[in-house]
Short mmCIF file of C-alpha atoms in Angstrom, two decimals:
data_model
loop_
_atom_site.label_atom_id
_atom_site.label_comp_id
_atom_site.label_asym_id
_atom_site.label_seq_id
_atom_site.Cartn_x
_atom_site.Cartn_y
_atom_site.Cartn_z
CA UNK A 4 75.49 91.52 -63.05
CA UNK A 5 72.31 92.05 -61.93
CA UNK A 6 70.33 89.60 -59.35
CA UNK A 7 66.83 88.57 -59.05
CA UNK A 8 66.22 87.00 -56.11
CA UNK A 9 63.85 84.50 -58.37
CA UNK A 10 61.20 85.04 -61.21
CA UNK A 11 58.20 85.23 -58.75
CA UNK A 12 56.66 88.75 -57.88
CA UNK A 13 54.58 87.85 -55.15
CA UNK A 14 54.07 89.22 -51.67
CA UNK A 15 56.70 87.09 -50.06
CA UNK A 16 59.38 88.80 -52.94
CA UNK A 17 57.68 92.37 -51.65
CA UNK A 18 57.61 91.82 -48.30
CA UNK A 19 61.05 92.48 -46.60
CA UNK A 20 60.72 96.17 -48.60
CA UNK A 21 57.58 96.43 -47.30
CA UNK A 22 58.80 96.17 -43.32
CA UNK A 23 61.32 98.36 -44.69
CA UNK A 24 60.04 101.39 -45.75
CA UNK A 25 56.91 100.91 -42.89
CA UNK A 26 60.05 100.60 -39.96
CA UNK A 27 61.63 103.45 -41.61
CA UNK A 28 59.00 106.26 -41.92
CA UNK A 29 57.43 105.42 -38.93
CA UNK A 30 61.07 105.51 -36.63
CA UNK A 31 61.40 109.26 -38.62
CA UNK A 32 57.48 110.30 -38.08
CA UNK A 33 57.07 108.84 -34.19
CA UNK A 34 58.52 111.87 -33.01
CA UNK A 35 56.28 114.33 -35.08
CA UNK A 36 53.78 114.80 -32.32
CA UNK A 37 56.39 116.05 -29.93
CA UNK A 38 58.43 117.76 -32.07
CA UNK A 39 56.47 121.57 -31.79
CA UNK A 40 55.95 121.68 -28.16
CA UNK A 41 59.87 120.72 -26.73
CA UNK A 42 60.95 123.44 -29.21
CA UNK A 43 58.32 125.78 -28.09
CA UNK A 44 58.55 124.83 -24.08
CA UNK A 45 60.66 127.29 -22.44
CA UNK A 46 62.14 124.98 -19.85
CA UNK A 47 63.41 123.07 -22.81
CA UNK A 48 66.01 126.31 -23.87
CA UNK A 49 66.56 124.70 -27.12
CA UNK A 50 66.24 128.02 -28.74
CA UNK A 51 67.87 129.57 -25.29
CA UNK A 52 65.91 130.46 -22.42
CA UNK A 53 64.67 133.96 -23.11
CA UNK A 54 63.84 133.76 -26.46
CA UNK A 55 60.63 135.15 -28.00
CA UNK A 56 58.06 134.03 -28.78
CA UNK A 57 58.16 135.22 -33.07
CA UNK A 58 61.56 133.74 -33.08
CA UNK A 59 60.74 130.39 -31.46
CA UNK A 60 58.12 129.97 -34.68
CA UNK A 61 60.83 131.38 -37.05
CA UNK A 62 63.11 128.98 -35.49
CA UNK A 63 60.16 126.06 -35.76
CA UNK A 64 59.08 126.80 -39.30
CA UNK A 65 63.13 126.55 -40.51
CA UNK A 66 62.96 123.21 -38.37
CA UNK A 67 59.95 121.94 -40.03
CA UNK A 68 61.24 122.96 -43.52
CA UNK A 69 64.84 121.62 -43.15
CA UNK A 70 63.82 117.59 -43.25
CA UNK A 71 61.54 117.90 -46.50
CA UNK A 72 63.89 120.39 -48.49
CA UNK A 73 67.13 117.78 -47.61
CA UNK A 74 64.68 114.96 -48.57
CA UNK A 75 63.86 116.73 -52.27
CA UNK A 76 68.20 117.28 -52.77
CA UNK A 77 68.68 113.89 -51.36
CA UNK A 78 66.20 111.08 -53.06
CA UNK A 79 67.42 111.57 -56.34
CA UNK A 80 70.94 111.75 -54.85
CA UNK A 81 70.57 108.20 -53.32
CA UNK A 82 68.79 106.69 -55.98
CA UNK A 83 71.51 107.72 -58.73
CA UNK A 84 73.85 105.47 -55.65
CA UNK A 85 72.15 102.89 -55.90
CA UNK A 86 72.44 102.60 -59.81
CA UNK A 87 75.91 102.88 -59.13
CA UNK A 88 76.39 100.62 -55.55
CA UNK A 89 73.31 98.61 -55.03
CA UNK A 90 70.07 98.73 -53.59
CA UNK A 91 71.34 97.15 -50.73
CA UNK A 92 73.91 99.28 -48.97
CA UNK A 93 72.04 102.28 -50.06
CA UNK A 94 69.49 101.16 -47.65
CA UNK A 95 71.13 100.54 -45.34
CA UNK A 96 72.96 104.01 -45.45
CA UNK A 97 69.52 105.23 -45.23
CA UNK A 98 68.91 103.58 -42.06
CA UNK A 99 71.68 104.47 -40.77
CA UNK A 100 70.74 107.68 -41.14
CA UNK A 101 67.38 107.65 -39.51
CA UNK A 102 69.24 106.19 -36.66
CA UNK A 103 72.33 109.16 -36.31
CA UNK A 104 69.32 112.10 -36.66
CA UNK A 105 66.82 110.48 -34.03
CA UNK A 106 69.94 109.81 -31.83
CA UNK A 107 71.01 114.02 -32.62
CA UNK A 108 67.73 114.82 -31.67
CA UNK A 109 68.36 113.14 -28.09
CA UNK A 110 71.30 114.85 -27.75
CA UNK A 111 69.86 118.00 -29.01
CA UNK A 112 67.04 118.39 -26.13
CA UNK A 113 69.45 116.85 -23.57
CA UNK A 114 72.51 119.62 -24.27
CA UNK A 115 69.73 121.99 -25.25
CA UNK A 116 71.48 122.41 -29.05
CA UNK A 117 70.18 124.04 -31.84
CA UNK A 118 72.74 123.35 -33.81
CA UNK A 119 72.19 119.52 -33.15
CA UNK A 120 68.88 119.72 -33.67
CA UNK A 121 69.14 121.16 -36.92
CA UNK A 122 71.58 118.61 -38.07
CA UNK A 123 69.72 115.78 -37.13
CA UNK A 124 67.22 117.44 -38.92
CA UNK A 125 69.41 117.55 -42.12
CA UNK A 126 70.67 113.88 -42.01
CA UNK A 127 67.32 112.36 -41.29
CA UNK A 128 65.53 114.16 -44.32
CA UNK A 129 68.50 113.65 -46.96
CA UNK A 130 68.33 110.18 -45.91
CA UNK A 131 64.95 109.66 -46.18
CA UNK A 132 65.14 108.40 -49.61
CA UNK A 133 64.23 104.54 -48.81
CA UNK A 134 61.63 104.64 -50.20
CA UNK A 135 62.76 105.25 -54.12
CA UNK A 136 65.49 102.75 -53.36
CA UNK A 137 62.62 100.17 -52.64
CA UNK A 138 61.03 100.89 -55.61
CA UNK A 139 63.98 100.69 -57.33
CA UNK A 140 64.19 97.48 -56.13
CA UNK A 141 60.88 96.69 -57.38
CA UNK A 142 61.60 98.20 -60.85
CA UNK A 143 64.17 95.46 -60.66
CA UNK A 144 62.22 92.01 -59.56
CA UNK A 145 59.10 92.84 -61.01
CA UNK A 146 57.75 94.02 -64.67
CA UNK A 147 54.42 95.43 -66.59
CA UNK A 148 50.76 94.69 -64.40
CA UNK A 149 52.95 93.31 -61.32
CA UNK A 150 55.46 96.45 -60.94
CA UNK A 151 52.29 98.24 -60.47
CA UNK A 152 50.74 96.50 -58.00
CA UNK A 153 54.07 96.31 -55.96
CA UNK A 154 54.30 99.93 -56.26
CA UNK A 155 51.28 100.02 -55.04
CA UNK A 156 52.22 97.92 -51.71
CA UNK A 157 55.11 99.88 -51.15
CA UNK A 158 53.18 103.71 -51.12
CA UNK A 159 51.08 101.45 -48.63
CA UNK A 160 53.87 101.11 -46.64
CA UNK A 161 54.78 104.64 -46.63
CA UNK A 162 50.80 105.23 -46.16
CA UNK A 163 50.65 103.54 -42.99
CA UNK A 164 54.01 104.73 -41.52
CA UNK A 165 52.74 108.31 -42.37
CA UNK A 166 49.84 107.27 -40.29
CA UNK A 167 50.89 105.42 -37.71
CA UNK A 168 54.06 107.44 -36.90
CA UNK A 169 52.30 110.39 -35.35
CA UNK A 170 49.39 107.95 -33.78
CA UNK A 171 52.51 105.92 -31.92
CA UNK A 172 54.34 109.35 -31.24
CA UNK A 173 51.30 111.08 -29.24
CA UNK A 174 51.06 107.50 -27.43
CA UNK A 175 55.06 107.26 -26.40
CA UNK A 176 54.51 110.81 -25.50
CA UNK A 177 51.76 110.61 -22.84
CA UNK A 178 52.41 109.92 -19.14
CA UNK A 179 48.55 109.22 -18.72
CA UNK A 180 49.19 105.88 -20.74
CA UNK A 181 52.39 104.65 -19.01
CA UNK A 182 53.71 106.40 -15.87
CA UNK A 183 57.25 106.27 -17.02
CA UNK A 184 56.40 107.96 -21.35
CA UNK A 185 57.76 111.27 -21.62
CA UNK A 186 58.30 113.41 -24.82
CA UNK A 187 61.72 111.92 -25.07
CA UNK A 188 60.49 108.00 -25.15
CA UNK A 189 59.37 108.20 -28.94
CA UNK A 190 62.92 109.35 -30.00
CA UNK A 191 63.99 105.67 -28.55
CA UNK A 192 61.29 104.37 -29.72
CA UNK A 193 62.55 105.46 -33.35
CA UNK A 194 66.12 104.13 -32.73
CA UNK A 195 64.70 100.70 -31.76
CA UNK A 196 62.70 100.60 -34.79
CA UNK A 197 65.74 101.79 -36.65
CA UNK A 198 67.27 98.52 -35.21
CA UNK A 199 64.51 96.53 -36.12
CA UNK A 200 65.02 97.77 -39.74
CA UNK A 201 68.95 97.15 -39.94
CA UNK A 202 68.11 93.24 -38.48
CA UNK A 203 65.56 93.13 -41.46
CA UNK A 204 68.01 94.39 -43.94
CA UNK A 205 70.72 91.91 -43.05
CA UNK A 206 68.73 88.96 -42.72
CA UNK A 207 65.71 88.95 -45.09
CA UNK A 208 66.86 91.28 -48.21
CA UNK A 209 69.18 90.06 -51.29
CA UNK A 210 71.14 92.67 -53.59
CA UNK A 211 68.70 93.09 -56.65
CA UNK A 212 70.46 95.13 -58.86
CA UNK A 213 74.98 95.36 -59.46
CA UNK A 214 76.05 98.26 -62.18
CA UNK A 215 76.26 96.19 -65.52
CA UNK A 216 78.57 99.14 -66.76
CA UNK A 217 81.78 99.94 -65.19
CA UNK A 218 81.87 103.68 -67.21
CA UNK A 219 82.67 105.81 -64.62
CA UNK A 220 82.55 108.91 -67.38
CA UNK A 221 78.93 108.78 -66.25
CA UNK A 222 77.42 111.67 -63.15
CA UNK A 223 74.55 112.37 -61.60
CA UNK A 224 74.12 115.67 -63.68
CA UNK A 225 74.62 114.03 -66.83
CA UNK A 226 72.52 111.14 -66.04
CA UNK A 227 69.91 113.50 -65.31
CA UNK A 228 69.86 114.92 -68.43
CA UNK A 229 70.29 111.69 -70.15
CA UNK A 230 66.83 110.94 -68.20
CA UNK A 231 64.78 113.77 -69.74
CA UNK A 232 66.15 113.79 -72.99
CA UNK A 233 67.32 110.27 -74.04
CA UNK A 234 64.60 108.40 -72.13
CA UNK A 235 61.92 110.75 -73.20
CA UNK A 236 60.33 111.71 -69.57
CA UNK A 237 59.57 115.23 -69.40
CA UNK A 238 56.10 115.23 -69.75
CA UNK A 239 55.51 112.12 -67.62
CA UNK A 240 57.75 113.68 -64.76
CA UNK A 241 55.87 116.73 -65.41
CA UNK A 242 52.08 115.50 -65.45
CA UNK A 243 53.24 113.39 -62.28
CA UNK A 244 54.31 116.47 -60.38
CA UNK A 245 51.13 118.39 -61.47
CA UNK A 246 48.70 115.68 -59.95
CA UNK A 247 51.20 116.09 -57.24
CA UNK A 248 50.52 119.20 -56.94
CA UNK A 249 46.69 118.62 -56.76
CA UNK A 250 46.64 115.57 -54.61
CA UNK A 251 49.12 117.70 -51.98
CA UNK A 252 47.30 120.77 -52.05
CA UNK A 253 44.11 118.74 -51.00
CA UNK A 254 45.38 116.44 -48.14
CA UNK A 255 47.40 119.05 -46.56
CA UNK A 256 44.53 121.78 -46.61
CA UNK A 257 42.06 119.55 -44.65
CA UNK A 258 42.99 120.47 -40.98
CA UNK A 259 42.65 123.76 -41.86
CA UNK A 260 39.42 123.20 -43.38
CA UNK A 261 38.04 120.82 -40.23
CA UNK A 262 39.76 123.30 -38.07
CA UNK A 263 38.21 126.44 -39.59
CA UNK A 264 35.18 125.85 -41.54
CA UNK A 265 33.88 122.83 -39.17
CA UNK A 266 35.35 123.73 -36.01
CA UNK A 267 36.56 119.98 -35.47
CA UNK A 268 38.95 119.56 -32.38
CA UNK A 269 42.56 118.50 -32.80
CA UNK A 270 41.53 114.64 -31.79
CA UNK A 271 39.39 114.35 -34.83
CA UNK A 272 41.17 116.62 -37.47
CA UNK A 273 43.36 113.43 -36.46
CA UNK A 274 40.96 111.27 -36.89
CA UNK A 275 39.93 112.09 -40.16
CA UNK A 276 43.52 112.34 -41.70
CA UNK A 277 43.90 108.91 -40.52
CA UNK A 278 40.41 107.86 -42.14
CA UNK A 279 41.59 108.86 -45.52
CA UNK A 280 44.85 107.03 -45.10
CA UNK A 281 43.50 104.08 -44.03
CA UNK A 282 40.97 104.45 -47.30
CA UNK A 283 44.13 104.81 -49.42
CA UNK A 284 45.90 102.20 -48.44
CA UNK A 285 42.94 99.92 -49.07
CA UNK A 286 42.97 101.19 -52.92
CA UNK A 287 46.32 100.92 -53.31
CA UNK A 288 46.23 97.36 -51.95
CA UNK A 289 42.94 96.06 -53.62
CA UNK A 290 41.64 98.75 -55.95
CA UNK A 291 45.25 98.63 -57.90
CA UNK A 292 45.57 95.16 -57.92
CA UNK A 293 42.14 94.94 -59.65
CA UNK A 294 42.14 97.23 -61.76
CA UNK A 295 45.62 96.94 -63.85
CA UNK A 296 45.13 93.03 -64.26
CA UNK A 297 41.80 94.06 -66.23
CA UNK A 298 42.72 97.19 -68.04
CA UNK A 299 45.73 98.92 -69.65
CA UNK A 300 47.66 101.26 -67.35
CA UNK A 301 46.81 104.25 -69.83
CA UNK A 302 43.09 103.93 -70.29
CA UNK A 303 43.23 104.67 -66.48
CA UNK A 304 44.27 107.83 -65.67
CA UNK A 305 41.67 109.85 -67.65
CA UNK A 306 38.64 108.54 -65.68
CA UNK A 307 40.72 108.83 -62.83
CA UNK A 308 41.41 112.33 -63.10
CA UNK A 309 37.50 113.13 -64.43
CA UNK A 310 36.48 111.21 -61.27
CA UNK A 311 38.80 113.70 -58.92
CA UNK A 312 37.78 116.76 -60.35
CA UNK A 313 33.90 115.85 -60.83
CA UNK A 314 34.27 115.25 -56.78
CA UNK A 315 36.09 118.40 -55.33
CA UNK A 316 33.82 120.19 -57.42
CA UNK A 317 30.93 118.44 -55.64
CA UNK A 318 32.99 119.02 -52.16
CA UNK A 319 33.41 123.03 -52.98
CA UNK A 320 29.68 123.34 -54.14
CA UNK A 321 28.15 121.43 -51.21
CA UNK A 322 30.16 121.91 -48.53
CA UNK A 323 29.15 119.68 -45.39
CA UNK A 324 31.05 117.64 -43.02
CA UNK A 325 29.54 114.64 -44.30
CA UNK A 326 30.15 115.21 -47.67
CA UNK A 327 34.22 115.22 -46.84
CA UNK A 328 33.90 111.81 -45.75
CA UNK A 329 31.98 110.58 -49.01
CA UNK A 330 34.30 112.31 -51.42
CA UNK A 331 37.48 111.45 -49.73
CA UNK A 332 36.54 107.67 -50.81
CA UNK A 333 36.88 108.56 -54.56
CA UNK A 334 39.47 110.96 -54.09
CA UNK A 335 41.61 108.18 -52.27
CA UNK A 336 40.82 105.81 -55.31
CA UNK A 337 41.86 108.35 -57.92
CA UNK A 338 45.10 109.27 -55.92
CA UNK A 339 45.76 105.60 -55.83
CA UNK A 340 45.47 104.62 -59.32
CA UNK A 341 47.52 107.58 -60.48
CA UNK A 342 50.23 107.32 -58.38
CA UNK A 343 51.01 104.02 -59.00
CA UNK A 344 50.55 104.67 -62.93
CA UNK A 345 52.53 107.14 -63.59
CA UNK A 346 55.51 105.52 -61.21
CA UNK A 347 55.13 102.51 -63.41
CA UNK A 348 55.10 104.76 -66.57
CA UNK A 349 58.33 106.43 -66.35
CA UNK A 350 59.85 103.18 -64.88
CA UNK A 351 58.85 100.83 -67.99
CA UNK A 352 60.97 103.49 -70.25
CA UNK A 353 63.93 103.89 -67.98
CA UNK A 354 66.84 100.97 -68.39
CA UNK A 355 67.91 98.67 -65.22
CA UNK A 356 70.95 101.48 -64.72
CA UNK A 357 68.94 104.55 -64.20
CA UNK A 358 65.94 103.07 -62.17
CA UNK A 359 67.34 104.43 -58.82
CA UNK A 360 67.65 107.86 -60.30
CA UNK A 361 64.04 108.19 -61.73
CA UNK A 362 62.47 107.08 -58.54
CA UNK A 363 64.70 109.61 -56.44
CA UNK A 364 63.49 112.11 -58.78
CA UNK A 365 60.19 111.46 -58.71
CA UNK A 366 60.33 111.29 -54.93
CA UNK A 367 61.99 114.74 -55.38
CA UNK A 368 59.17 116.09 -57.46
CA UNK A 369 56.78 114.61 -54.51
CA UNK A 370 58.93 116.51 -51.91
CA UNK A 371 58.65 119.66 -53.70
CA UNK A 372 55.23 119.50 -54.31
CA UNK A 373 53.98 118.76 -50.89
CA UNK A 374 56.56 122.25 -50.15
CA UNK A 375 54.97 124.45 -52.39
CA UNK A 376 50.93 123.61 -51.36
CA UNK A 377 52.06 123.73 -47.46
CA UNK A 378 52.75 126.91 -48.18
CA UNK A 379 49.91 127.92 -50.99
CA UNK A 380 47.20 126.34 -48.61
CA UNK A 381 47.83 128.73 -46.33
CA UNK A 382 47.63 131.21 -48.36
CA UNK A 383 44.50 130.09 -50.08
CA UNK A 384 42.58 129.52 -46.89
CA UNK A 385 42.84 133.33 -45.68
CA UNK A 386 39.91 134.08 -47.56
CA UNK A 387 38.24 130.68 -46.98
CA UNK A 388 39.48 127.16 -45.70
CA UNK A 389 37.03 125.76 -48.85
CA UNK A 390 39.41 127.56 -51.67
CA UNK A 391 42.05 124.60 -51.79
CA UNK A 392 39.75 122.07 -53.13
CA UNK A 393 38.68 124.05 -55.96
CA UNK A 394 42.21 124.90 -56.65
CA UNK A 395 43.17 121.32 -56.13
CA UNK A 396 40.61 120.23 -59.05
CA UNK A 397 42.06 122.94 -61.13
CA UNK A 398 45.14 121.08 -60.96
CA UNK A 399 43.85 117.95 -61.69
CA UNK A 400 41.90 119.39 -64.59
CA UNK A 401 45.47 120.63 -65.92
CA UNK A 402 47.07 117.36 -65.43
CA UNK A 403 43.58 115.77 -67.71
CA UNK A 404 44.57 118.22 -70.25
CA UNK A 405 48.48 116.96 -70.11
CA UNK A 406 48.40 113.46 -69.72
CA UNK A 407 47.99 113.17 -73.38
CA UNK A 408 51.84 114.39 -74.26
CA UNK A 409 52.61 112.19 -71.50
CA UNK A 410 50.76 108.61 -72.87
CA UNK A 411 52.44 109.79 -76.19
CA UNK A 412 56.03 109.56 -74.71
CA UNK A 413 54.98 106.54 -72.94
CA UNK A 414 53.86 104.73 -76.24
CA UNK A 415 56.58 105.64 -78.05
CA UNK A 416 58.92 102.86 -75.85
#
């Protein structure tokens, strides 16, 4: 049967997800900052001693891809689990997880592996899903105006460990802070968070969801297609991986942009990315909560979108640093609202048994968008670093002219 751990949807019902998914992503993301230079530091011999230079970037690049690509097979994997087991131990597989690839990558840099590096690599991104088992979770305690704000808290979650993850990495990392840091402290510094998390888990969180049905005739292929067809979902899966598409291809393209365009130093390329994360998190906190207790979810995404495209135009057209600080503020509003909407869209269709699968799939969609505009701002920016952001608004003008097919499936109950 399924449990509720009581009718209230406030903060103190969020809250144990929300220490979740913040321990989780940052224990993964502490060790970004160090990642690229023990793979490219020849005393290291990760990739073997002699080794070129060409092959130690092939090498990189395959390392760098490996986490996301596992992550996009593995969400909707987990979250069609915990239909089936429970939110519960599904997190804490995923934790476990984290805490078997950080400990790999130890072992990795201390037996100078590859091959363990790689795998770590694999089992921390397929079991990075957390975070569509704690909306899952969500789905389950909360309904209508409040699923959407607690959406909303949980992408802050993921926000700030996004953010902070790198920040607390570069920290660990540096001997000129603490004598004793070295590039292998963050990696413990991710297994003690991992710890953190599992202590968290066991003491704070209640099972929220048990598999009404015992009909095991039921996969995670035919489930799938039971989700697009049955449910009705395509075009709200679809217009959410368009704005994907757009909201990606922007926030990924701005170091090159600061980097090329404006010159801007590593330090505040860093800065900035953390300026419109912070600004995020804010809307997603406030802004959401605001807005869907006054209006209906639908009659937001249209001036949403206009506001997004209206403001990368404005960003392409008059191109100064200062400018990319203003229009970040409404792109960061826009990106909030839609998010959360169109999370809450899909879920309000989607029964209490397939709620783990649609959030691993929409975290797939997410994965594979962020893939594809890694690779597409690069391209783009060979003739100028500015090109993303009107490509970005293109997408965003796409996903105005779609979201109609979508609020028709979404009315249609």
């Amino acid at each position: 049967m399924r449990q509720v751990p009581g009718s209230s949807t406030s903060f103190r019902s969020v809250f144990p997800f929300f220490c979740i998914i913040i321990l989780d992503i940052l224990s993964i993301n502490v060790v970004t900052p160090i990642l690229a230079p023990l793979v490219n530091d020849p005393s290291a011999h990760v990739l073997g001693a002699h080794s070129s230079v060409e092959s130690r970037h092939i090498v990189y690049g395959l390392i760098q891809a490996l986490s996301p690509l596992c992550y996009m097979l593995g969400a909707p994997i987990l979250g069609y689990l915990s239909d089936r087991v429970g939110r519960r131990k599904i997190l804490l597989f995923c934790i476990g997880g984290s805490f078997v690839g950080l400990l790999a990558y130890i072992l990795s840099f201390n037996f100078n592996s590859l091959l363990i590096l790689l795998f770590g690599r694999v089992i921390v991104g397929f079991t990075s899903g957390s975070l569509a088992v704690a909306q899952s979770a969500i789905a389950d305690i909360s309904k209508g105006a409040a699923k959407a704000k607690n959406i909303g808290l949980i992408a802050v979650a993921m926000t700030i460990g996004l953010i902070a993850g790198p920040l607390l990495g570069g920290v660990l990392s540096d001997p000129s802070v603490v004598s004793w840091f070295t590039n292998s402290t963050p990696f413990y510094a991710g297994i003690v968070l991992s710890v953190a998390n599992l202590i968290i888990l066991l003491t704070m969180l209640d099972e929220t969801h048990m598999l009404v049905s015992t009909d095991k005739s039921h996969g995670l292929l035919r489930d799938f297609w039971r989700l697009l067809t049955q449910y009705n979902l395509q075009y709200i899966l679809l217009s959410f991986f368009v704005f994907e598409l757009g909201w990606s291809l922007y926030f990924q393209s701005l170091a090159l942009l600061l980097a090329q365009h404006f010159h801007l130093a590593n330090k505040m390329i860093g800065v900035f990315s953390s300026y419109v994360g912070l600004v995020l998190s804010l809307f997603l906190l406030y802004g959401v909560r605001v807005v869907v207790n006054r209006f209906e979810l639908v009659k937001i995404v249209k001036p949403s979108y206009l506001l997004g495209i209206i403001v990368l135009l404005i960003g392409f057209f008059f191109n100064t640093m200062t400018m990319q600080w203003l229009i970040a503020i409404p792109i960061s509003l826009m990106v909030a609202f839609c998010y959360t909407i169109f999370i809450t869209m899909g879920s309000d269709k989607v029964d209490s048994n397939m709620q783990g699968l649609y959030m691993g799939v929409t975290d797939g969609l997410l994965s594979l968008a962020f893939a594809i505009t890694a690779f597409l701002g690069s391209v783009l920016a060979i003739k100028s670093a500015i090109v993303p952001e009107l490509v970005a608004a293109g997408f965003f003008a796409f996903g105005l002219l779609l979201f109609p097919l979508a609020q028709r499936q979404y009315q249609q109950g």
